[in-house]
Amino acid sequence: MNQINLKSLKSFYDLKSRLLKVFLTFAVLVIIGIWSLEGSKSHINPLDIIAYPMMVTIFSIGTIVLYLYPKSLKYIENITFYTFAIYCFANFQAMILGMPFFIIDLYSVSTFSQWLPMIYVSAFIMLETRNAIIASVLFYLSLVCSTFLYEAMQYVPDFVLENLYPAIKNICFAQPIYILMVLGIAVLKEQIIEVNTEAKDMTIAATTDYLTGICNRRFASQSLDKFLNLTKIENLPLTIFVVDIDHFKKINDSFGHDIGDRVLINIANFLRHNLRDSDLLGRWGGEEFILILQKTDLQTACHLAERLYKQNSELIHEQVGQVTFSIGIATSKADDTTDSLFKRADAALYRAKQTGRNHFEVDEQLEQQEQ
């Protein structure tokens, strides 16, 4: 389960990293576009003459660092958010105090109001929900406190008080709605992620053998049925191995079940590492495994079995030493069902067990056809 959750978490952070790269790239392009537009109209705030190149530089460096060092995602998110937050805060202070480095007109005020809600959106995208709530509330309080404190202390110029303050107060009253809406979306997102993760965990639990991490019997049986039907449609061979660890009861009795479990895990990993991506490995029960080899004829399957035995002869298990296994092999026929195919492979396995173990036997019917 922990491995599954870690895998889901990695996918989530990979997605966040890709989105942040796109966001930063577009942010740089947008800032350059606005900078060029305002420069061509000779309508650029003195503050922005400094802020625009700084933000372009910071966001560009952030994008490059993110490509080179993906693990820096958290730091880049924080730097991006706080850079934007400081810029908006400085603009707001300059606007309400009527400072000379903010041009107070309809264009400047409306564009600032347009970008201000992005603070809350970026907070809940880039920061953890708890930190996003804290950052959003603190930023909002800085706006409200500045607005009403400066007015009470009579720091606000008369022309700002008369022309802008009604709009500024309106902005202050509207901000909590943005925060609550984005918070609601963030909570829903977390609930959806949690539900999806639980659903994936339940699916994995229902289809995976808890000890070895490979497919369980239920999923292997369903997969065999599906692959067999596909084989009949495509008219391509399908071969299965039924693998049984030799003298496994003796291993358990001599070394204990913990060592026996370790042997099962090692054998499962050994088999898994020697299969193609299109093949399927499952634990059929106890010390028995099934290998489903799609688009594989008998000759190719026998070559694989020989390779498995050669490599297994070099595998040494802790305390136990060398562990062998027997294999029964059967290739699908036109009239095969899942049960009939498995029974033929199981019969071949039985013959391998009866004739000395540590080797493979092929389904007798197929062997006679080959002859």
Short mmCIF file of C-alpha atoms in Angstrom, two decimals:
data_model
loop_
_atom_site.label_atom_id
_atom_site.label_comp_id
_atom_site.label_asym_id
_atom_site.label_seq_id
_atom_site.Cartn_x
_atom_site.Cartn_y
_atom_site.Cartn_z
CA MET A 1 0.00 0.00 0.00
CA ASN A 2 2.76 2.43 0.91
CA GLN A 3 4.49 1.78 -2.41
CA ILE A 4 1.21 2.49 -4.21
CA ASN A 5 0.67 5.75 -2.33
CA LEU A 6 4.24 6.85 -2.99
CA LYS A 7 3.78 6.11 -6.68
CA SER A 8 0.56 8.15 -6.78
CA LEU A 9 2.26 10.97 -4.88
CA LYS A 10 5.16 10.99 -7.34
CA SER A 11 2.73 11.21 -10.27
CA PHE A 12 0.98 14.12 -8.56
CA TYR A 13 4.22 16.04 -8.03
CA ASP A 14 5.35 15.30 -11.58
CA LEU A 15 2.09 16.84 -12.80
CA LYS A 16 2.56 19.88 -10.53
CA SER A 17 6.10 20.31 -11.85
CA ARG A 18 4.92 20.25 -15.48
CA LEU A 19 2.12 22.71 -14.74
CA LEU A 20 4.49 25.09 -12.95
CA LYS A 21 6.89 25.02 -15.89
CA VAL A 22 4.03 25.97 -18.21
CA PHE A 23 2.78 28.64 -15.79
CA LEU A 24 6.20 30.25 -15.37
CA THR A 25 6.83 30.22 -19.12
CA PHE A 26 3.50 31.91 -19.82
CA ALA A 27 4.03 34.33 -16.92
CA VAL A 28 7.31 35.48 -18.46
CA LEU A 29 5.67 35.90 -21.88
CA VAL A 30 2.69 37.81 -20.41
CA ILE A 31 4.91 40.15 -18.38
CA ILE A 32 7.06 40.86 -21.44
CA GLY A 33 3.89 41.48 -23.48
CA ILE A 34 2.41 43.90 -20.92
CA TRP A 35 5.79 45.57 -20.49
CA SER A 36 6.06 46.12 -24.25
CA LEU A 37 2.47 47.39 -24.52
CA GLU A 38 2.79 49.86 -21.66
CA GLY A 39 6.22 50.96 -22.86
CA SER A 40 4.93 51.67 -26.35
CA LYS A 41 2.15 53.85 -24.89
CA SER A 42 4.55 55.53 -22.44
CA HIS A 43 2.24 54.40 -19.67
CA ILE A 44 4.31 52.30 -17.31
CA ASN A 45 4.44 52.72 -13.56
CA PRO A 46 7.90 53.62 -12.23
CA LEU A 47 7.54 50.67 -9.85
CA ASP A 48 6.97 48.34 -12.80
CA ILE A 49 10.12 49.57 -14.54
CA ILE A 50 11.97 47.76 -11.75
CA ALA A 51 9.44 45.00 -11.02
CA TYR A 52 8.91 43.68 -14.57
CA PRO A 53 12.57 42.80 -15.30
CA MET A 54 12.95 41.37 -11.79
CA MET A 55 9.93 39.08 -12.17
CA VAL A 56 10.97 38.02 -15.69
CA THR A 57 14.41 37.13 -14.34
CA ILE A 58 13.11 35.28 -11.26
CA PHE A 59 10.48 33.31 -13.20
CA SER A 60 12.92 32.45 -16.01
CA ILE A 61 15.55 31.21 -13.56
CA GLY A 62 12.83 29.26 -11.72
CA THR A 63 11.82 27.52 -14.95
CA ILE A 64 15.41 26.58 -15.78
CA VAL A 65 16.12 25.33 -12.25
CA LEU A 66 12.93 23.26 -12.33
CA TYR A 67 14.05 21.55 -15.54
CA LEU A 68 17.53 20.87 -14.16
CA TYR A 69 16.51 20.00 -10.59
CA PRO A 70 12.91 18.67 -10.43
CA LYS A 71 13.22 18.17 -6.66
CA SER A 72 13.37 21.96 -6.25
CA LEU A 73 9.61 22.17 -6.98
CA LYS A 74 8.62 23.25 -3.46
CA TYR A 75 11.22 26.03 -3.35
CA ILE A 76 10.29 27.33 -6.81
CA GLU A 77 6.60 27.35 -5.85
CA ASN A 78 7.32 29.39 -2.72
CA ILE A 79 9.60 31.83 -4.53
CA THR A 80 7.05 32.30 -7.34
CA PHE A 81 4.14 32.93 -4.99
CA TYR A 82 5.94 35.29 -2.62
CA THR A 83 7.48 37.25 -5.51
CA PHE A 84 4.01 37.86 -6.94
CA ALA A 85 2.54 38.60 -3.49
CA ILE A 86 5.23 41.18 -2.68
CA TYR A 87 4.69 42.83 -6.06
CA CYS A 88 0.92 43.11 -5.49
CA PHE A 89 1.38 44.35 -1.93
CA ALA A 90 3.84 47.05 -3.04
CA ASN A 91 1.48 48.18 -5.80
CA PHE A 92 -1.44 48.37 -3.40
CA GLN A 93 0.52 50.44 -0.88
CA ALA A 94 1.68 52.81 -3.61
CA MET A 95 -1.87 53.16 -4.91
CA ILE A 96 -3.63 53.98 -1.64
CA LEU A 97 -0.86 56.32 -0.49
CA GLY A 98 -0.77 58.13 -3.82
CA MET A 99 2.96 57.56 -4.19
CA PRO A 100 4.63 58.94 -7.33
CA PHE A 101 5.75 55.51 -8.57
CA PHE A 102 2.12 54.44 -9.16
CA ILE A 103 0.12 56.17 -11.91
CA ILE A 104 -3.35 56.61 -10.48
CA ASP A 105 -5.79 56.34 -13.36
CA LEU A 106 -8.49 53.98 -14.60
CA TYR A 107 -6.05 51.72 -16.48
CA SER A 108 -3.66 51.17 -13.55
CA VAL A 109 -6.40 50.60 -10.97
CA SER A 110 -8.45 48.28 -13.19
CA THR A 111 -5.45 46.16 -14.24
CA PHE A 112 -4.30 45.87 -10.63
CA SER A 113 -7.81 44.78 -9.57
CA GLN A 114 -7.82 42.27 -12.42
CA TRP A 115 -4.64 40.51 -11.30
CA LEU A 116 -5.19 40.72 -7.53
CA PRO A 117 -7.38 37.55 -7.22
CA MET A 118 -4.55 35.57 -8.82
CA ILE A 119 -2.79 35.83 -5.46
CA TYR A 120 -5.32 33.47 -3.89
CA VAL A 121 -5.46 31.15 -6.90
CA SER A 122 -1.67 30.81 -7.00
CA ALA A 123 -1.54 30.31 -3.21
CA PHE A 124 -3.84 27.28 -3.31
CA ILE A 125 -2.12 25.84 -6.39
CA MET A 126 1.47 26.31 -5.26
CA LEU A 127 1.27 25.94 -1.48
CA GLU A 128 -0.09 23.23 0.79
CA THR A 129 -3.69 23.96 1.75
CA ARG A 130 -2.86 24.98 5.33
CA ASN A 131 -0.06 27.31 4.20
CA ALA A 132 -2.26 28.66 1.40
CA ILE A 133 -4.99 29.60 3.91
CA ILE A 134 -2.47 31.35 6.16
CA ALA A 135 -0.82 33.20 3.26
CA SER A 136 -4.17 34.26 1.78
CA VAL A 137 -5.56 35.50 5.09
CA LEU A 138 -2.36 37.40 5.94
CA PHE A 139 -2.28 39.02 2.51
CA TYR A 140 -5.95 39.98 2.78
CA LEU A 141 -5.45 41.42 6.28
CA SER A 142 -2.53 43.47 4.98
CA LEU A 143 -4.87 45.04 2.41
CA VAL A 144 -7.70 45.69 4.87
CA CYS A 145 -5.47 47.01 7.66
CA SER A 146 -3.61 49.29 5.26
CA THR A 147 -6.84 50.62 3.78
CA PHE A 148 -8.61 51.51 7.02
CA LEU A 149 -5.53 52.32 9.12
CA TYR A 150 -4.16 54.81 6.62
CA GLU A 151 -7.58 56.44 6.35
CA ALA A 152 -7.92 56.70 10.14
CA MET A 153 -4.44 58.18 10.44
CA GLN A 154 -5.17 60.57 7.57
CA TYR A 155 -2.21 59.33 5.53
CA VAL A 156 -4.30 59.07 2.37
CA PRO A 157 -4.16 62.03 -0.04
CA ASP A 158 -7.50 63.76 -0.63
CA PHE A 159 -7.61 62.97 -4.36
CA VAL A 160 -7.10 59.25 -3.62
CA LEU A 161 -9.67 59.34 -0.82
CA GLU A 162 -12.27 60.96 -3.03
CA ASN A 163 -11.65 59.12 -6.30
CA LEU A 164 -10.29 55.68 -5.40
CA TYR A 165 -11.24 54.74 -1.86
CA PRO A 166 -14.80 53.59 -2.61
CA ALA A 167 -13.36 51.21 -5.24
CA ILE A 168 -10.53 50.12 -2.92
CA LYS A 169 -12.98 49.33 -0.10
CA ASN A 170 -15.11 47.41 -2.58
CA ILE A 171 -12.03 45.37 -3.49
CA CYS A 172 -11.41 44.65 0.21
CA PHE A 173 -14.97 43.45 0.76
CA ALA A 174 -14.82 41.20 -2.33
CA GLN A 175 -11.55 39.41 -1.43
CA PRO A 176 -13.00 37.00 1.20
CA ILE A 177 -15.34 35.63 -1.48
CA TYR A 178 -12.34 34.79 -3.67
CA ILE A 179 -10.57 33.13 -0.75
CA LEU A 180 -13.61 31.02 0.18
CA MET A 181 -14.24 29.98 -3.42
CA VAL A 182 -10.64 28.92 -4.01
CA LEU A 183 -10.56 27.19 -0.61
CA GLY A 184 -13.69 25.28 -1.58
CA ILE A 185 -12.07 24.16 -4.82
CA ALA A 186 -8.91 23.13 -2.93
CA VAL A 187 -10.91 21.07 -0.41
CA LEU A 188 -12.85 19.39 -3.22
CA LYS A 189 -9.57 18.66 -5.00
CA GLU A 190 -8.12 17.01 -1.90
CA GLN A 191 -11.27 14.95 -1.42
CA ILE A 192 -11.16 13.79 -5.04
CA ILE A 193 -7.47 12.87 -4.73
CA GLU A 194 -8.18 10.97 -1.50
CA VAL A 195 -11.11 9.09 -3.04
CA ASN A 196 -9.09 8.24 -6.17
CA THR A 197 -6.17 7.05 -4.06
CA GLU A 198 -8.44 4.86 -1.95
CA ALA A 199 -10.06 3.46 -5.09
CA LYS A 200 -6.64 2.64 -6.57
CA ASP A 201 -5.55 1.04 -3.31
CA MET A 202 -8.69 -1.09 -3.23
CA THR A 203 -8.18 -2.12 -6.86
CA ILE A 204 -4.57 -3.05 -6.20
CA ALA A 205 -5.52 -4.93 -3.03
CA ALA A 206 -8.13 -6.90 -4.97
CA THR A 207 -5.72 -7.86 -7.76
CA THR A 208 -2.31 -8.12 -6.07
CA ASP A 209 -0.77 -10.83 -3.92
CA TYR A 210 0.03 -9.15 -0.60
CA LEU A 211 3.30 -11.03 -0.05
CA THR A 212 5.06 -10.98 -3.42
CA GLY A 213 3.49 -7.88 -4.98
CA ILE A 214 2.62 -9.73 -8.19
CA CYS A 215 -0.87 -10.53 -9.50
CA ASN A 216 -3.04 -12.74 -7.32
CA ARG A 217 -4.87 -15.83 -8.53
CA ARG A 218 -8.13 -13.99 -9.15
CA PHE A 219 -6.57 -11.39 -11.43
CA ALA A 220 -4.31 -13.94 -13.14
CA SER A 221 -7.32 -16.15 -13.90
CA GLN A 222 -9.31 -13.22 -15.30
CA SER A 223 -6.31 -12.12 -17.37
CA LEU A 224 -5.79 -15.63 -18.74
CA ASP A 225 -9.42 -15.75 -19.81
CA LYS A 226 -9.13 -12.36 -21.52
CA PHE A 227 -5.82 -13.17 -23.23
CA LEU A 228 -7.12 -16.53 -24.41
CA ASN A 229 -10.13 -14.90 -26.07
CA LEU A 230 -7.84 -12.33 -27.68
CA THR A 231 -5.58 -15.12 -28.92
CA LYS A 232 -8.50 -16.78 -30.70
CA ILE A 233 -9.47 -13.51 -32.39
CA GLU A 234 -5.91 -12.72 -33.51
CA ASN A 235 -5.06 -16.36 -34.27
CA LEU A 236 -1.79 -16.07 -32.36
CA PRO A 237 -0.29 -18.55 -29.87
CA LEU A 238 -0.44 -18.12 -26.11
CA THR A 239 1.67 -20.20 -23.76
CA ILE A 240 1.47 -20.58 -20.00
CA PHE A 241 3.98 -21.84 -17.45
CA VAL A 242 2.81 -23.34 -14.18
CA VAL A 243 5.82 -23.04 -11.86
CA ASP A 244 6.14 -24.87 -8.55
CA ILE A 245 9.03 -24.45 -6.09
CA ASP A 246 10.64 -27.80 -5.34
CA HIS A 247 10.57 -29.08 -1.74
CA PHE A 248 9.08 -25.83 -0.47
CA LYS A 249 7.45 -27.51 2.55
CA LYS A 250 10.88 -28.74 3.58
CA ILE A 251 12.22 -25.17 3.38
CA ASN A 252 9.42 -23.94 5.64
CA ASP A 253 9.91 -26.79 8.10
CA SER A 254 13.70 -26.42 8.21
CA PHE A 255 14.13 -22.64 8.18
CA GLY A 256 10.76 -21.25 9.27
CA HIS A 257 7.99 -19.42 7.47
CA ASP A 258 9.80 -16.07 7.42
CA ILE A 259 12.61 -17.57 5.35
CA GLY A 260 10.01 -19.39 3.26
CA ASP A 261 8.25 -16.12 2.56
CA ARG A 262 11.58 -14.56 1.59
CA VAL A 263 12.16 -17.41 -0.89
CA LEU A 264 8.72 -16.81 -2.42
CA ILE A 265 9.46 -13.10 -2.80
CA ASN A 266 12.88 -13.78 -4.34
CA ILE A 267 11.51 -16.31 -6.83
CA ALA A 268 8.67 -13.93 -7.77
CA ASN A 269 11.16 -11.10 -8.36
CA PHE A 270 13.43 -13.42 -10.32
CA LEU A 271 10.61 -14.50 -12.63
CA ARG A 272 9.29 -10.95 -13.01
CA HIS A 273 12.68 -9.59 -14.06
CA ASN A 274 12.97 -12.23 -16.79
CA LEU A 275 9.62 -11.51 -18.45
CA ARG A 276 8.58 -9.06 -21.13
CA ASP A 277 6.25 -6.17 -20.39
CA SER A 278 3.49 -7.95 -22.30
CA ASP A 279 3.77 -11.09 -20.15
CA LEU A 280 1.94 -11.58 -16.88
CA LEU A 281 3.14 -13.22 -13.68
CA GLY A 282 0.77 -14.30 -10.93
CA ARG A 283 0.86 -16.29 -7.74
CA TRP A 284 -1.55 -19.16 -8.18
CA GLY A 285 -1.39 -20.34 -4.59
CA GLY A 286 1.15 -21.43 -1.99
CA GLU A 287 4.46 -21.99 -3.78
CA GLU A 288 2.87 -22.12 -7.25
CA PHE A 289 3.10 -19.38 -9.88
CA ILE A 290 1.62 -18.89 -13.33
CA LEU A 291 3.31 -17.14 -16.26
CA ILE A 292 1.10 -16.03 -19.15
CA LEU A 293 3.15 -15.44 -22.29
CA GLN A 294 1.22 -13.62 -25.00
CA LYS A 295 2.05 -14.21 -28.68
CA THR A 296 4.50 -16.93 -27.71
CA ASP A 297 4.75 -20.33 -29.39
CA LEU A 298 5.98 -23.53 -27.77
CA GLN A 299 9.54 -23.31 -29.11
CA THR A 300 10.04 -19.75 -27.86
CA ALA A 301 8.55 -20.72 -24.50
CA CYS A 302 10.97 -23.63 -24.15
CA HIS A 303 13.91 -21.32 -24.84
CA LEU A 304 12.65 -19.03 -22.08
CA ALA A 305 12.36 -21.97 -19.68
CA GLU A 306 15.94 -23.04 -20.45
CA ARG A 307 17.15 -19.50 -19.79
CA LEU A 308 15.27 -19.39 -16.49
CA TYR A 309 16.92 -22.61 -15.32
CA LYS A 310 20.36 -21.40 -16.33
CA GLN A 311 19.99 -18.11 -14.46
CA ASN A 312 18.32 -19.71 -11.44
CA SER A 313 21.32 -22.02 -11.02
CA GLU A 314 23.33 -18.90 -10.12
CA LEU A 315 20.75 -17.59 -7.62
CA ILE A 316 21.62 -18.19 -3.96
CA HIS A 317 19.00 -17.61 -1.26
CA GLU A 318 19.97 -16.42 2.21
CA GLN A 319 20.38 -19.36 4.65
CA VAL A 320 18.67 -21.75 2.23
CA GLY A 321 21.20 -21.73 -0.60
CA GLN A 322 20.00 -22.84 -4.02
CA VAL A 323 16.27 -23.32 -4.60
CA THR A 324 14.94 -25.10 -7.67
CA PHE A 325 11.55 -25.17 -9.33
CA SER A 326 9.64 -27.30 -11.81
CA ILE A 327 7.64 -25.99 -14.77
CA GLY A 328 4.71 -27.34 -16.74
CA ILE A 329 4.21 -25.76 -20.17
CA ALA A 330 1.11 -25.68 -22.37
CA THR A 331 0.32 -23.69 -25.51
CA SER A 332 -3.24 -22.76 -26.41
CA LYS A 333 -5.30 -24.64 -28.98
CA ALA A 334 -8.30 -23.40 -30.94
CA ASP A 335 -10.83 -25.16 -28.70
CA ASP A 336 -9.13 -24.35 -25.39
CA THR A 337 -10.88 -22.88 -22.40
CA THR A 338 -9.06 -21.35 -19.45
CA ASP A 339 -9.60 -24.54 -17.45
CA SER A 340 -8.48 -26.94 -20.18
CA LEU A 341 -5.32 -24.94 -20.92
CA PHE A 342 -4.39 -24.76 -17.25
CA LYS A 343 -5.11 -28.46 -16.67
CA ARG A 344 -2.74 -29.43 -19.48
CA ALA A 345 0.01 -27.21 -18.05
CA ASP A 346 -0.66 -28.59 -14.57
CA ALA A 347 -0.43 -32.15 -15.89
CA ALA A 348 2.92 -31.29 -17.46
CA LEU A 349 4.06 -29.86 -14.12
CA TYR A 350 3.04 -33.09 -12.39
CA ARG A 351 5.21 -35.10 -14.81
CA ALA A 352 8.13 -32.74 -14.16
CA LYS A 353 7.71 -33.36 -10.43
CA GLN A 354 7.52 -37.12 -10.92
CA THR A 355 10.61 -37.27 -13.12
CA GLY A 356 13.16 -35.62 -10.88
CA ARG A 357 12.10 -31.99 -10.51
CA ASN A 358 14.23 -28.94 -11.47
CA HIS A 359 13.25 -29.13 -15.14
CA PHE A 360 10.29 -28.39 -17.39
CA GLU A 361 7.85 -30.68 -19.14
CA VAL A 362 5.63 -29.83 -22.09
CA ASP A 363 1.97 -30.74 -22.50
CA GLU A 364 1.90 -34.30 -23.89
CA GLN A 365 -0.64 -33.47 -26.60
CA LEU A 366 1.56 -30.72 -27.98
CA GLU A 367 4.64 -32.90 -27.67
CA GLN A 368 2.95 -35.58 -29.78
CA GLN A 369 1.93 -33.00 -32.38
CA GLU A 370 5.53 -31.72 -32.57
CA GLN A 371 6.71 -35.28 -33.20
#
